[in-house]
Amino acid sequence: MSTLRPIDLRCEHLATAYGLNSSTPRFGWALEGDGIGQYQSAYRIVVTDSDRSTLLWDSGKVASAETQLLPYGGEPPPCDHVLDWTVEVWDEGDRSTGPSAPARIFTGIGDADWQAQWIARYFVLPAGREVPADNTYDNRWQARPADYLRRSFASAESPVRATLYVTALGLYEVYINGHRVGDHVMAPGWTDYHRRVEYQVHDVTDFVAAGENLLGAILGEGWYSGRVGHNQRRAGNHYGGRPALLAQLHLHFADGTSSVVATDEHWQTRQGPICYSDFLMGEMYDARLEHPDWATAPGSLEGWQPVEVFTPDPRAPKLDAARAQPSREVARLPARFSHIAGNGAAIFDLGQNIAGYCELTVATKEGARFILRHGEVLDEEGELYVANLRHAVATDVFIAAGKVVETFKPRFTFHGFRYVELTLPEGTSSDAVKLTGIAIQTDTPVTGEVETGHAMVNQLLSNIFWSQRDNFLSVPTDCPQRDERYGWSADAQVFWKTAGYFMDVSAFLTKWMVDIEDGQSPDGAFPDVAPTKPLNPYRLTPQPGAPAWGDAPIIMAWEHWLRYGDRNFLARFYPAFDAWMEHIGSPNPDFIRRNAVYNNYGDWLSVGPASDRTLVATAYWHRVAELMARIAETLGRTTDSARYGQLARSIGKAFCAEYLDDTGRLTGDTQTAYLLALDFGLLPDPHRLAAAKRLCELIEAAGGHLQTGFLGVRHICPVLSDNGAADLAIDLLLRDTYPSWGFSIAQGATTIWERWDGWTPEKGFQSVNMNSFNHYAYGAVGEWIWARIAGIDSSTRSPGYREINLRPLFDRRIGHCRASYRAHVGTVSSFWRLIDDNTAVWEITVPPNCQAHVELPSGWDAGQPIPIIPSGTHSYHLKRMPA
């Protein structure tokens, strides 16, 4: 009997597809098994209706080893249906374990199926309430109260299937008969609301009953009309002035009939206990204003008013099914009392810097006020440090109703914090409250686990993971705490390979690349950030991208291809990539990138000598030209591939003529200059050795420290390792003096800092104008830890981990490294440990259907040549050879 089994079924990169944006969805699965050299010889995909009564497509038994992104071959899936699909695989001996457990697809609805209308509370300027009011809704930021909406509907019988399609301009929570629908937070996520918004799909069959029912929603401002970004002259209202709801409930009955309940003029609205809720300001909740049955029973209409049906400006956005996982609460951390601050408030410590909010549980009198301020660090006096939040207030307020026990957590705000300053009502002890930190993120599945024998390296890995978790919220943001929170593209591109090890970011990038494309200007310029509007709200077109920022989509697309093997992704966005290359190429006919560089940030936040910005820009131009040649070749565009290959050669020649002198030195003579020139293949072979030697000299001249900024940091350890200086790369990894990764850890960091000198004993805190303690860019070293210390890497020979490069580095200071990566094709693992300075044991697992190429560390020998390794688990006893 076969032991080859399909697992981790995915449709369009998702375990469950909640809505389709294509009539030919793609299927994929991983494989697991117990033998050596197992592979898939055939597969069969079967798609049925969820009750298995209707067959939509049967691929038949297909002789193929392919397991990824196989297109649906039936008639277009019907809208508003729930489908199940299974896959059966046969092994190398034509044996099968039978069909897999089914995975589910909600097909969603198309443009022609939408009957719902956009609805909102009637428009009141400037803060969503009548003025003057002099009531609890007043606040100095003019942040809006949340809007409560509802309508009742009757159902003659209980439906056999009920599906809710819902989205918002802003944020929403939905309720049916008092039951909260789903577990999403910050839904529907951030897009350019003037162009598109994503809708969510929920199975609500169990919530709808025969008789009278009530459908309710709460709306918050979120990214749509709330504060986003650092521009205080236009802090909010980037897309509109009020949140709005669009919802459609489809009811299907046993007799084959159906009905639809949609947002329309029959809905009612009022305000409630959420007095305001804003990403930057925080949330205020007055429990005395609660309406307990507002979403349970129709009740009295006193205080409720008709909604307004309207078309959003400048036009109704396109409605797409959600492309990525929803955002959810992903971790709960108990807050421990630390001490009483100078102002008398209680300081609580989560022990971990997170993005999210706190849940407060209290038993107190009516009207008691609790104030929660959030910060990442404490100052030297033990006070909450919030100066680096700039204009973000990051304060939540809870006013109790006087119930026996009350629990509060915000709905429509989040903060970046480790510490909470809790101001308690007079006479209330810190022992009388329970405080829990709740971390949120787009729920990208965790795919990687790695652990070493070095405590500081393990903490670094944890810091990288948490900075990714805290900043991957609908888009990959720069920081979760201050008045910014943009999707900066260069920060993401240097980190993207690292990100893909820790979490499955395939669907996440699919969604964000659409945001980036939506932000591309008509002349081909990619933006610095996406979505684009809050960065420069006065421009009619987005702020064009700088070198390395505007180049980021091409770089991330190539990483996506290597990790997931998604050729359609490259084809889908190729025209946008081509337009960008034309945009930056035409103004620079001499192949030096002096023009169309916009906010040319250079090697952002480097320490030590600054790298020449035009050199950095030109190096990146060469990199994306080379990648475009590879992408075009992958897509069968041979003419384009040749054209881009020639462009890369011309840029490389011009680069050397402009920046490489007769002694082999580069202009500026900085670490980053040599790193980019070496890693991007800009130097002729005779100069590579000299450049690598000079790089090592510069590191030694800096006291054995790195001096790179965001752009150089990704390359430093890989370049050293690939140029005969692996020991120096590990020295940098383990360094704990400034500047280094270990320095921030020695100061107690639990996430990656934005700046190497965010705080130093000599100078204290860096500038309050830009000093995040949760910023993943410098965590780009994670890819090298995974690819070289653990030794697990993709291969250009067969992307998607069908072929795996295993290239570990053994070091006595690290002692051992155990890593497991759950690729789309299956799980790859590597575990090595040093017995002594000259002996190592290495165990590796290659998933079925895959093979691995091994490159042992310099000076190590297995006693016999290690061939290409087939699937299965393999152990090796290695010896260090005498020098």
Coordinates of C-alpha atoms in Angstrom, one line a residue, residues 78-520:
P78 CA -21.6 29.0 -10.7
C79 CA -21.8 32.0 -8.5
D80 CA -23.1 31.8 -4.9
H81 CA -22.2 28.2 -4.6
V82 CA -20.2 26.1 -2.1
L83 CA -18.0 23.5 -3.7
D84 CA -15.8 20.7 -2.4
W85 CA -12.7 19.4 -4.1
T86 CA -10.5 16.4 -3.5
V87 CA -7.3 15.2 -5.0
E88 CA -6.1 11.6 -5.3
V89 CA -2.4 10.9 -6.1
W90 CA -0.6 7.8 -7.3
D91 CA 3.0 7.1 -6.3
E92 CA 5.9 5.7 -8.4
G93 CA 4.4 2.2 -8.2
D94 CA 1.0 3.4 -9.4
R95 CA -0.4 3.0 -5.9
S96 CA -2.9 5.3 -4.2
T97 CA -4.3 5.9 -0.7
G98 CA -7.5 7.2 -2.2
P99 CA -9.0 10.7 -2.4
S100 CA -8.0 13.3 0.2
A101 CA -10.3 14.9 2.6
P102 CA -12.3 17.6 0.8
A103 CA -11.3 21.3 0.8
R104 CA -13.9 23.9 0.3
I105 CA -14.5 26.8 -2.1
F106 CA -17.1 29.5 -1.8
T107 CA -17.4 30.8 -5.3
G108 CA -18.6 34.2 -4.4
I109 CA -20.7 36.5 -6.6
G110 CA -19.9 38.6 -9.6
D111 CA -20.7 42.2 -10.5
A112 CA -24.1 41.3 -12.0
D113 CA -25.1 39.5 -8.8
W114 CA -24.8 42.5 -6.5
Q115 CA -28.2 43.9 -5.5
A116 CA -26.9 45.6 -2.4
Q117 CA -26.5 49.4 -2.2
W118 CA -24.0 51.4 -0.2
I119 CA -25.5 52.7 3.0
A120 CA -24.2 55.0 5.7
R121 CA -25.4 57.3 8.5
Y122 CA -26.5 60.6 7.0
F123 CA -23.6 62.9 6.4
V124 CA -22.8 65.2 9.3
L125 CA -19.6 67.3 9.3
P126 CA -17.0 67.3 10.6
A127 CA -17.0 64.4 13.1
G128 CA -20.1 62.4 12.4
R129 CA -22.3 64.0 15.0
E130 CA -24.5 67.1 15.4
V131 CA -22.6 70.3 16.4
P132 CA -22.6 71.6 19.0
A133 CA -23.2 68.5 21.1
D134 CA -21.4 68.8 24.4
N135 CA -21.8 65.2 25.1
T136 CA -19.7 62.0 25.4
Y137 CA -19.1 61.9 21.7
D138 CA -17.0 65.1 21.7
N139 CA -13.3 64.7 21.2
R140 CA -10.6 67.1 20.2
W141 CA -9.6 65.0 17.2
Q142 CA -13.0 65.0 15.6
A143 CA -12.9 61.3 15.4
R144 CA -16.2 59.8 14.5
P145 CA -18.4 57.7 16.8
A146 CA -19.0 54.2 15.4
D147 CA -22.3 53.8 13.5
Y148 CA -24.7 50.9 14.4
L149 CA -26.9 49.7 11.6
R150 CA -29.6 47.1 11.5
R151 CA -32.7 45.7 9.7
S152 CA -35.1 43.0 10.4
F153 CA -36.2 40.4 7.9
A154 CA -38.6 37.4 8.0
S155 CA -37.8 33.9 6.8
A156 CA -40.7 31.5 6.3
E157 CA -38.4 28.6 7.2
S158 CA -34.9 27.9 8.2
P159 CA -32.6 28.0 5.1
V160 CA -30.6 24.9 4.1
R161 CA -27.8 27.4 3.2
A162 CA -27.3 31.0 4.1
T163 CA -24.3 33.0 2.8
L164 CA -23.4 36.5 3.7
Y165 CA -21.4 38.7 1.3
V166 CA -20.2 41.8 3.1
T167 CA -17.7 44.7 2.9
A168 CA -17.3 48.3 4.0
L169 CA -15.6 51.6 3.3
G170 CA -14.0 51.6 6.7
L171 CA -14.2 48.7 9.1
Y172 CA -17.1 46.5 10.1
E173 CA -18.4 43.8 12.4
V174 CA -21.6 42.0 11.5
Y175 CA -24.2 40.3 13.7
I176 CA -27.2 38.0 12.9
N177 CA -29.7 37.5 15.7
G178 CA -27.0 38.6 18.2
H179 CA -24.3 36.2 16.9
R180 CA -21.1 37.8 15.7
V181 CA -20.4 36.6 12.2
G182 CA -16.8 35.4 11.7
D183 CA -13.7 36.1 13.7
H184 CA -12.1 38.7 11.4
V185 CA -10.7 42.0 12.7
M186 CA -10.0 45.2 10.8
A187 CA -12.1 43.8 7.9
P188 CA -12.3 44.3 5.0
G189 CA -8.7 45.4 5.0
W190 CA -6.9 48.3 3.2
T191 CA -7.1 48.9 -0.5
D192 CA -7.4 52.0 -2.7
Y193 CA -11.1 52.4 -1.9
H194 CA -11.4 54.7 -4.9
R195 CA -10.6 51.8 -7.1
R196 CA -11.5 48.6 -5.4
V197 CA -12.6 47.0 -2.2
E198 CA -12.5 43.3 -1.2
Y199 CA -15.6 41.6 0.1
Q200 CA -15.8 38.7 2.6
V201 CA -17.9 35.6 2.5
H202 CA -19.4 33.9 5.6
D203 CA -21.4 30.8 6.0
V204 CA -24.2 31.9 8.4
T205 CA -26.6 29.0 7.9
D206 CA -26.7 28.2 11.6
F207 CA -27.6 31.8 12.5
V208 CA -30.8 32.3 10.5
A209 CA -34.0 30.8 11.8
A210 CA -37.6 30.6 10.7
G211 CA -39.5 33.7 11.6
E212 CA -38.3 37.2 12.4
N213 CA -34.5 37.7 12.1
L214 CA -32.2 40.7 12.6
L215 CA -29.1 41.6 10.7
G216 CA -26.9 44.2 12.3
A217 CA -23.5 45.9 11.7
I218 CA -21.1 48.2 13.4
L219 CA -19.0 50.6 11.3
G220 CA -15.7 52.2 12.2
E221 CA -13.5 54.6 10.2
G222 CA -10.4 52.5 9.7
W223 CA -8.1 53.4 6.8
Y224 CA -11.1 54.9 4.9
S225 CA -11.9 58.1 6.8
G226 CA -9.8 57.7 9.9
R227 CA -6.3 58.9 10.5
V228 CA -3.5 57.2 8.6
G229 CA 0.0 58.5 7.9
H230 CA 2.1 61.3 9.2
N231 CA 0.7 64.3 7.3
Q232 CA -0.9 66.4 10.0
R233 CA -2.2 68.8 7.4
R234 CA -4.4 66.0 6.1
A235 CA -4.5 63.5 8.9
G236 CA -7.6 61.6 7.8
N237 CA -10.5 61.5 5.4
H238 CA -8.1 60.3 2.7
Y239 CA -10.8 58.4 0.8
G240 CA -14.1 59.8 2.2
G241 CA -15.8 61.4 5.1
R242 CA -17.9 58.6 6.6
P243 CA -17.8 54.8 6.7
A244 CA -20.3 52.8 4.7
L245 CA -21.6 49.3 4.5
L246 CA -22.4 46.9 1.6
A247 CA -24.0 43.6 2.5
Q248 CA -26.0 40.9 0.8
L249 CA -27.4 37.8 2.5
H250 CA -28.4 34.9 0.3
L251 CA -30.9 32.4 1.7
H252 CA -31.5 29.0 0.0
F253 CA -34.4 26.8 1.0
A254 CA -35.1 23.1 0.8
D255 CA -37.7 23.6 -2.0
G256 CA -35.1 25.1 -4.3
T257 CA -36.2 28.7 -3.9
S258 CA -34.0 31.5 -2.6
S259 CA -34.2 35.1 -1.4
V260 CA -31.8 38.0 -0.8
V261 CA -31.6 40.5 2.0
A262 CA -29.4 43.4 1.0
T263 CA -28.3 46.8 2.3
D264 CA -30.9 49.4 1.1
E265 CA -33.1 52.2 2.3
H266 CA -34.9 49.9 4.8
W267 CA -32.0 49.8 7.2
Q268 CA -31.8 52.0 10.4
T269 CA -28.8 53.6 12.1
R270 CA -27.9 55.1 15.4
Q271 CA -24.8 55.7 17.6
G272 CA -23.9 53.7 20.6
P273 CA -21.2 53.1 23.2
I274 CA -18.2 53.4 20.8
C275 CA -17.8 57.2 21.2
Y276 CA -14.9 57.2 18.8
S277 CA -12.4 54.8 17.3
D278 CA -9.4 55.8 15.3
F279 CA -6.2 53.9 14.4
L280 CA -3.9 56.7 15.8
M281 CA -6.0 58.2 18.5
G282 CA -7.5 55.1 20.0
E283 CA -11.0 54.1 21.1
M284 CA -13.3 55.3 23.7
Y285 CA -16.1 53.0 24.9
D286 CA -18.8 54.2 27.3
A287 CA -20.6 51.0 28.4
R288 CA -23.5 53.1 29.9
L289 CA -24.6 53.8 26.3
E290 CA -24.9 50.1 25.3
H291 CA -28.1 48.9 23.7
P292 CA -28.0 45.2 24.7
D293 CA -30.6 43.9 22.2
W294 CA -29.7 46.1 19.3
A295 CA -28.7 43.1 17.1
T296 CA -31.0 40.5 18.7
A297 CA -34.6 41.8 18.4
P298 CA -36.2 44.6 16.4
G299 CA -37.5 46.3 19.5
S300 CA -38.3 50.0 19.6
L301 CA -37.1 52.4 16.8
E302 CA -36.6 55.2 19.3
G303 CA -33.2 56.8 18.6
W304 CA -32.9 54.9 15.3
Q305 CA -32.9 56.8 12.0
P306 CA -33.1 55.8 8.3
V307 CA -29.8 55.3 6.6
E308 CA -28.8 57.1 3.5
V309 CA -28.3 55.2 0.3
F310 CA -25.6 56.7 -1.8
T311 CA -22.8 56.2 -4.4
P312 CA -19.4 56.8 -3.0
D313 CA -17.2 59.5 -4.5
P314 CA -15.5 59.5 -7.0
R315 CA -17.2 56.3 -8.1
A316 CA -18.4 53.0 -6.6
P317 CA -15.3 50.8 -6.2
K318 CA -14.8 47.5 -8.0
L319 CA -15.8 44.6 -5.7
D320 CA -13.3 41.7 -5.6
A321 CA -13.3 38.6 -3.4
A322 CA -10.7 38.7 -0.7
R323 CA -7.4 37.4 -2.1
A324 CA -5.6 36.8 1.2
Q325 CA -6.4 35.4 4.6
P326 CA -8.4 37.7 6.9
S327 CA -6.8 39.5 9.9
R328 CA -7.4 37.8 13.2
E329 CA -6.5 37.8 16.8
V330 CA -3.5 35.4 16.8
A331 CA -2.0 35.5 20.3
R332 CA -3.0 36.4 23.8
L333 CA -0.3 37.6 26.3
P334 CA -1.0 38.2 30.0
A335 CA 0.0 41.7 31.1
R336 CA 2.0 41.6 34.4
F337 CA 2.0 44.5 36.8
S338 CA 5.4 46.2 36.8
H339 CA 5.3 49.3 39.0
I340 CA 3.5 52.6 39.7
A341 CA 4.6 55.4 37.4
G342 CA 5.3 58.9 38.6
N343 CA 1.8 60.1 37.7
G344 CA 0.3 57.4 39.8
A345 CA -0.8 55.1 36.9
A346 CA 0.0 51.4 36.9
I347 CA 2.6 50.1 34.4
F348 CA 1.9 46.7 33.0
D349 CA 4.4 44.7 30.8
L350 CA 3.4 42.1 28.2
G351 CA 7.0 40.9 27.9
Q352 CA 6.7 41.2 24.1
N353 CA 6.2 44.1 21.7
I354 CA 3.0 43.5 19.7
A355 CA 0.5 45.1 17.3
G356 CA -3.0 44.8 18.7
Y357 CA -4.9 46.0 21.7
C358 CA -5.7 45.1 25.3
E359 CA -8.6 43.2 26.8
L360 CA -9.6 44.7 30.2
T361 CA -11.8 42.8 32.7
V362 CA -13.0 44.7 35.7
A363 CA -15.7 44.7 38.4
T364 CA -16.4 48.3 39.3
K365 CA -19.0 51.0 39.8
E366 CA -21.0 52.8 37.1
G367 CA -19.1 55.6 35.5
A368 CA -15.6 54.4 36.6
R369 CA -13.1 55.5 33.9
F370 CA -10.1 53.4 32.9
I371 CA -7.5 55.0 30.6
L372 CA -5.0 52.7 28.8
R373 CA -1.9 54.4 27.1
H374 CA 0.3 52.2 25.0
G375 CA 4.1 52.4 24.4
E376 CA 6.9 50.2 23.1
V377 CA 9.5 51.1 25.8
L378 CA 10.0 52.8 29.1
D379 CA 12.3 55.7 29.6
E380 CA 15.2 55.8 32.1
E381 CA 12.8 56.8 34.9
G382 CA 10.5 53.9 34.2
E383 CA 7.9 56.1 32.6
L384 CA 6.0 55.1 29.5
Y385 CA 7.9 56.5 26.5
V386 CA 5.6 57.8 23.8
A387 CA 7.5 60.7 22.2
N388 CA 8.4 58.4 19.3
L389 CA 4.7 58.0 18.5
R390 CA 4.7 61.5 17.2
H391 CA 1.0 62.5 16.8
A392 CA -0.4 59.1 17.6
V393 CA -2.2 59.3 20.9
A394 CA -2.5 55.5 21.3
T395 CA -5.0 55.8 24.2
D396 CA -8.1 53.8 24.9
V397 CA -10.8 54.8 27.4
F398 CA -13.3 52.5 29.0
I399 CA -16.2 53.9 31.1
A400 CA -18.0 51.2 33.1
A401 CA -21.7 50.5 33.3
G402 CA -21.5 49.1 36.8
K403 CA -22.2 45.5 35.9
V404 CA -20.9 42.6 38.0
V405 CA -18.1 41.9 35.6
E406 CA -17.3 43.9 32.5
T407 CA -14.9 43.2 29.7
F408 CA -13.7 45.8 27.2
K409 CA -11.5 45.4 24.1
P410 CA -11.4 47.9 21.2
R411 CA -12.9 47.0 17.9
F412 CA -11.6 49.4 15.4
T413 CA -8.1 50.5 16.6
F414 CA -4.8 48.9 17.2
H415 CA -1.5 50.0 18.7
G416 CA 2.2 49.0 18.7
F417 CA 3.2 48.3 22.3
R418 CA 4.8 46.2 25.0
Y419 CA 3.9 48.4 27.9
V420 CA 0.5 49.7 29.1
E421 CA 0.0 52.6 31.4
L422 CA -3.3 52.0 33.1
T423 CA -4.9 55.0 34.9
L424 CA -7.4 53.5 37.4
P425 CA -10.4 55.1 39.1
E426 CA -9.8 56.4 42.6
G427 CA -9.8 53.6 45.1
T428 CA -9.2 50.8 42.5
S429 CA -6.2 48.6 42.9
S430 CA -4.2 47.2 40.0
D431 CA -5.0 43.8 41.5
A432 CA -8.7 44.4 40.8
V433 CA -8.2 44.3 37.0
K434 CA -7.2 41.7 34.5
L435 CA -5.3 42.9 31.5
T436 CA -4.4 40.8 28.4
G437 CA -2.6 41.9 25.3
I438 CA -4.0 40.6 22.1
A439 CA -1.8 40.4 19.0
I440 CA -3.5 40.7 15.6
Q441 CA -2.2 40.2 12.0
T442 CA -3.3 39.0 8.6
D443 CA -3.5 35.3 9.5
T444 CA -0.8 34.1 7.1
P445 CA 0.0 30.5 8.1
V446 CA 3.2 30.0 10.0
T447 CA 5.4 27.8 7.9
G448 CA 8.9 27.9 9.5
E449 CA 10.5 27.0 12.8
V450 CA 14.2 27.4 13.4
E451 CA 16.2 27.0 16.6
T452 CA 20.0 27.1 17.3
G453 CA 22.3 26.5 20.1
H454 CA 22.9 30.2 20.6
A455 CA 20.5 32.1 22.9
M456 CA 21.0 35.5 21.2
V457 CA 20.4 34.1 17.7
N458 CA 17.2 32.5 18.9
Q459 CA 16.1 35.8 20.4
L460 CA 16.9 37.5 17.1
L461 CA 14.8 34.9 15.2
S462 CA 11.9 35.6 17.6
N463 CA 12.3 39.3 17.1
I464 CA 12.2 38.9 13.3
F465 CA 9.1 36.7 13.6
W466 CA 7.3 39.2 15.8
S467 CA 8.2 42.2 13.7
Q468 CA 6.7 40.4 10.7
R469 CA 3.6 39.4 12.6
D470 CA 3.1 42.9 14.0
N471 CA 3.5 44.6 10.6
F472 CA 1.7 42.2 8.2
L473 CA -1.8 43.7 8.7
S474 CA -3.6 43.8 5.3
V475 CA -0.4 45.3 3.9
P476 CA 3.2 45.0 5.0
T477 CA 3.6 48.2 7.0
D478 CA 6.8 49.9 8.2
C479 CA 5.6 50.2 11.8
P480 CA 2.4 49.6 13.8
Q481 CA 2.7 52.3 16.5
R482 CA 3.3 55.9 15.3
D483 CA 1.5 58.1 12.9
E484 CA 2.6 56.4 9.7
R485 CA 1.9 52.7 9.1
Y486 CA 2.4 52.8 5.3
G487 CA 3.1 49.9 3.0
W488 CA 6.7 51.0 2.1
S489 CA 7.9 48.8 -0.7
A490 CA 11.7 48.8 -0.2
D491 CA 11.3 47.8 3.4
A492 CA 9.3 44.8 2.1
Q493 CA 11.5 43.8 -0.8
V494 CA 14.7 43.5 1.3
F495 CA 12.7 41.4 3.8
W496 CA 10.5 39.3 1.4
K497 CA 12.7 36.2 1.3
T498 CA 12.9 36.2 5.1
A499 CA 9.1 36.7 5.3
G500 CA 8.5 33.6 3.1
Y501 CA 10.3 31.3 5.5
F502 CA 8.4 32.3 8.6
M503 CA 4.9 32.5 7.0
D504 CA 3.1 31.6 3.8
V505 CA 3.0 35.0 2.1
S506 CA 1.8 33.8 -1.3
A507 CA -1.8 35.0 -1.0
F508 CA -0.7 38.1 1.0
L509 CA 1.6 39.3 -1.9
T510 CA -1.0 38.4 -4.5
K511 CA -3.3 40.9 -2.7
W512 CA -0.7 43.5 -2.1
M513 CA 0.7 43.4 -5.7
V514 CA -2.8 44.4 -6.9
D515 CA -2.6 47.4 -4.5
I516 CA 0.8 48.3 -5.9
E517 CA -0.5 48.0 -9.5
D518 CA -3.5 50.1 -8.5
G519 CA -1.0 52.8 -7.4
Q520 CA 1.0 52.7 -10.6

